[in-house]
């Protein structure tokens, strides 16, 4: 209804009229108005302003005729009455003001606007003293919602009572849904409360609520979340997310809730997300559960958190925590990653740049949920100097023979532990070495500590503009807390040297073809020699984390490689397009010169065909067409070849692997030739015609297919073969489909598949999804309002593991 400020502007208008015509009578809207500096007007205006905090900024009124009665302190406005005051406006057939009783009454159809609040009704009455009002057969637009009723009463500054009221957020002339209540109360910018409520969808009553409250607040605000009732085979009947939500300023969100489960007890959970731009962000999730299984009661907990913090001098801290007491707590989880989890990882990492170097420190904890074991690296520290020119280190000029000489340095310290004991103690995580009493050669708890230095020197240069040469040497030294002979604080080292050379050969063919302009063939032969001395003595050292040494006999490996690629330049419609790696073929083989026989190892071959994506012609069938069609394809094929078995019986090929993928995408038209008419009740306020015209929209769709196989010996006798497919389709104007699957062609078994169907119901959406992976499946049905997805949300789901 009308607010206090709106009524006081009417009183101001009355005072002005009385001052202008103290004897009463008819004042035409065309008569001249007194000056704004008239003393009587100023006095009355000041008086009104002292009685209310609202200031009178501007006042405009018009009517076919105006009649003021000084003695009775009444004023009548007749015919097409319009009053504008600030952001408020009243339009009515006639308007009556009683200054003595501080009451205002309109006759006939009345339209009112106060800010973003719009009202239309008949015979409005308003009392200034009590700030209450009454409207018959009213219709209101508040908080992006439509309200109507036989009688609307304003019972507070922002509180309204409605008899026989209805509420909807649908903007159609014939709403797709609404709530009707015998008694309804609206708390502006807060909530709607109703008793004896019927929910209608497309004029069909589908729900009855003895009592219903629904939040209409916008943005983040405290309140209780809508719980989710349902049933599944593990929990039985349940109610999830009986929770309270609390936002803290603009930085964080908190929610505390409980799940009640018929068969398994209860579960509490606390969730939080937070962010502060340019400083930190993260999330926290914790839960505690009472689990009743097989007549016994156990208590489980889980903790998940992540935090990123930007620190001064471009340093950063990242924390990721993922701990559970037992996997039972995720048995009924609807998240596949949780229900099928086999390993959890937690880490802390600090990174700081120091000049052109980087310092890293952190810790890593791995939990094996299947074998009930754990491993950790605590602490793990590294400092690395990336490859840099030597002249920078020595402060020498850059333009000299050593300008291509570079160096690098890496330092790593690591403490690593493996805990196989099913009942570990605290010291087992910090430091302990406990052998298995049933197997003395096996450790139940094993820890190692060590550090390693690595340094390298390399020289890269181009000889005569075509030959690329590189020489390098490297040296590593490591310290260990013990070796396999149980000697304490031992030291080992390794080193190597290498020489590599390569050059490019180019071939080019140009064509007068309208589409193919040129094809280029690039051949890159390469040869390298690497030397590793006898490091067999390093077999006595452990290897863990990033601390290890190379072992083995003396090697001098001669490496040959041949890389080829074909490039193409295309032209279409005057636009050129390049395909840099249309086809590639890489081959590589090495020979150990210290071996007495069969010096060469296996030859590896790798082929790839990547034509990229190409535009296809538009497909038209009468009034329907597929436009923007794009076809993409790529494949990769690799194999090994045994050089000493090549002969008349064959090429001695083995270990085949082939993968390929194809994608097709485009747009399709979806027409809305008979759009629903919009609610035009409030168009008179804006003067705009919001009629919706028929329209045709192009919606995107895509289909992807990938295939791979592996064969150890014979090409067409695969040891594994898989097919994956994904599709995102718009079936019609209101139906969307997402589908994906993973099929094992070797065993003819469907590994996983998921399907999701979305139905647009104008103000509502229906989201139905089903997924299956091995022995696990789950489904979910969600029906929610697009305007209030949290407040008006109904869903059910179930899951099961065979």
Short mmCIF file of N, CA and C in Angstrom, two decimals, residues 13 18 109 111 202 215 273 355 358 376 378 420 463 470 479 519 549 602 607 639 657 670 706 725 727 751 784 790:
data_model
loop_
_atom_site.label_atom_id
_atom_site.label_comp_id
_atom_site.label_asym_id
_atom_site.label_seq_id
_atom_site.Cartn_x
_atom_site.Cartn_y
_atom_site.Cartn_z
N UNK A 13 0.02 18.92 -0.59
CA UNK A 13 -0.77 19.46 -1.69
C UNK A 13 -2.01 20.17 -1.16
N UNK A 18 -5.21 25.13 0.07
CA UNK A 18 -5.90 25.96 1.05
C UNK A 18 -5.29 27.35 1.08
N UNK A 109 -10.73 2.45 -10.05
CA UNK A 109 -9.47 1.75 -10.26
C UNK A 109 -8.31 2.67 -9.92
N UNK A 111 -3.99 3.01 -9.37
CA UNK A 111 -2.66 2.45 -9.63
C UNK A 111 -1.66 3.26 -8.82
N UNK A 202 0.04 -25.17 -13.84
CA UNK A 202 -0.82 -25.21 -15.03
C UNK A 202 -2.28 -25.46 -14.65
N UNK A 215 11.11 -17.78 1.66
CA UNK A 215 11.92 -16.57 1.65
C UNK A 215 11.87 -15.92 0.28
N UNK A 273 32.74 -21.67 2.83
CA UNK A 273 33.58 -21.17 1.74
C UNK A 273 33.90 -19.72 2.04
N UNK A 355 64.73 -14.22 -6.53
CA UNK A 355 65.39 -13.82 -7.77
C UNK A 355 64.86 -14.66 -8.92
N UNK A 358 63.65 -20.68 -7.24
CA UNK A 358 62.40 -20.99 -6.56
C UNK A 358 62.68 -21.89 -5.36
N UNK A 376 53.81 -40.91 3.65
CA UNK A 376 53.94 -39.46 3.84
C UNK A 376 55.33 -38.98 3.45
N UNK A 378 57.31 -35.76 4.88
CA UNK A 378 57.24 -34.69 5.86
C UNK A 378 58.59 -34.52 6.57
N UNK A 420 52.41 -49.51 7.17
CA UNK A 420 51.59 -50.67 6.84
C UNK A 420 50.90 -51.25 8.07
N UNK A 463 75.56 -24.31 -35.59
CA UNK A 463 76.77 -24.29 -36.44
C UNK A 463 76.38 -23.98 -37.88
N UNK A 470 74.33 -29.69 -29.04
CA UNK A 470 74.18 -29.50 -27.60
C UNK A 470 75.09 -30.49 -26.88
N UNK A 479 72.82 -37.83 0.14
CA UNK A 479 73.11 -38.31 1.49
C UNK A 479 71.87 -39.02 2.03
N UNK A 519 51.95 -27.58 -49.57
CA UNK A 519 52.25 -28.66 -48.64
C UNK A 519 53.74 -28.63 -48.36
N UNK A 549 69.53 -42.24 -6.66
CA UNK A 549 70.69 -42.20 -7.54
C UNK A 549 70.53 -43.24 -8.64
N UNK A 602 64.88 -51.74 -28.84
CA UNK A 602 63.71 -51.69 -29.70
C UNK A 602 63.59 -50.32 -30.37
N UNK A 607 53.00 -42.32 -34.86
CA UNK A 607 52.34 -41.62 -35.95
C UNK A 607 51.16 -40.83 -35.39
N UNK A 639 54.03 -48.01 -31.88
CA UNK A 639 54.41 -49.42 -31.84
C UNK A 639 55.90 -49.53 -31.57
N UNK A 657 49.56 -49.49 -30.01
CA UNK A 657 48.54 -48.67 -29.33
C UNK A 657 47.97 -47.69 -30.34
N UNK A 670 15.47 -23.53 -33.13
CA UNK A 670 14.33 -23.94 -32.31
C UNK A 670 13.39 -22.75 -32.23
N UNK A 706 35.29 -41.36 -29.08
CA UNK A 706 36.72 -41.71 -29.03
C UNK A 706 36.86 -43.22 -28.89
N UNK A 725 31.79 -42.23 -25.57
CA UNK A 725 30.92 -41.35 -26.34
C UNK A 725 30.34 -40.29 -25.41
N UNK A 727 27.54 -36.72 -25.65
CA UNK A 727 26.64 -35.94 -26.48
C UNK A 727 25.95 -34.88 -25.64
N UNK A 751 31.20 -50.16 -18.92
CA UNK A 751 31.88 -49.79 -17.68
C UNK A 751 31.11 -48.70 -16.94
N UNK A 784 12.81 -27.61 -9.49
CA UNK A 784 13.09 -26.37 -8.77
C UNK A 784 12.61 -25.17 -9.56
N UNK A 790 16.62 -22.17 -4.27
CA UNK A 790 16.87 -22.74 -2.95
C UNK A 790 15.59 -22.89 -2.14
#
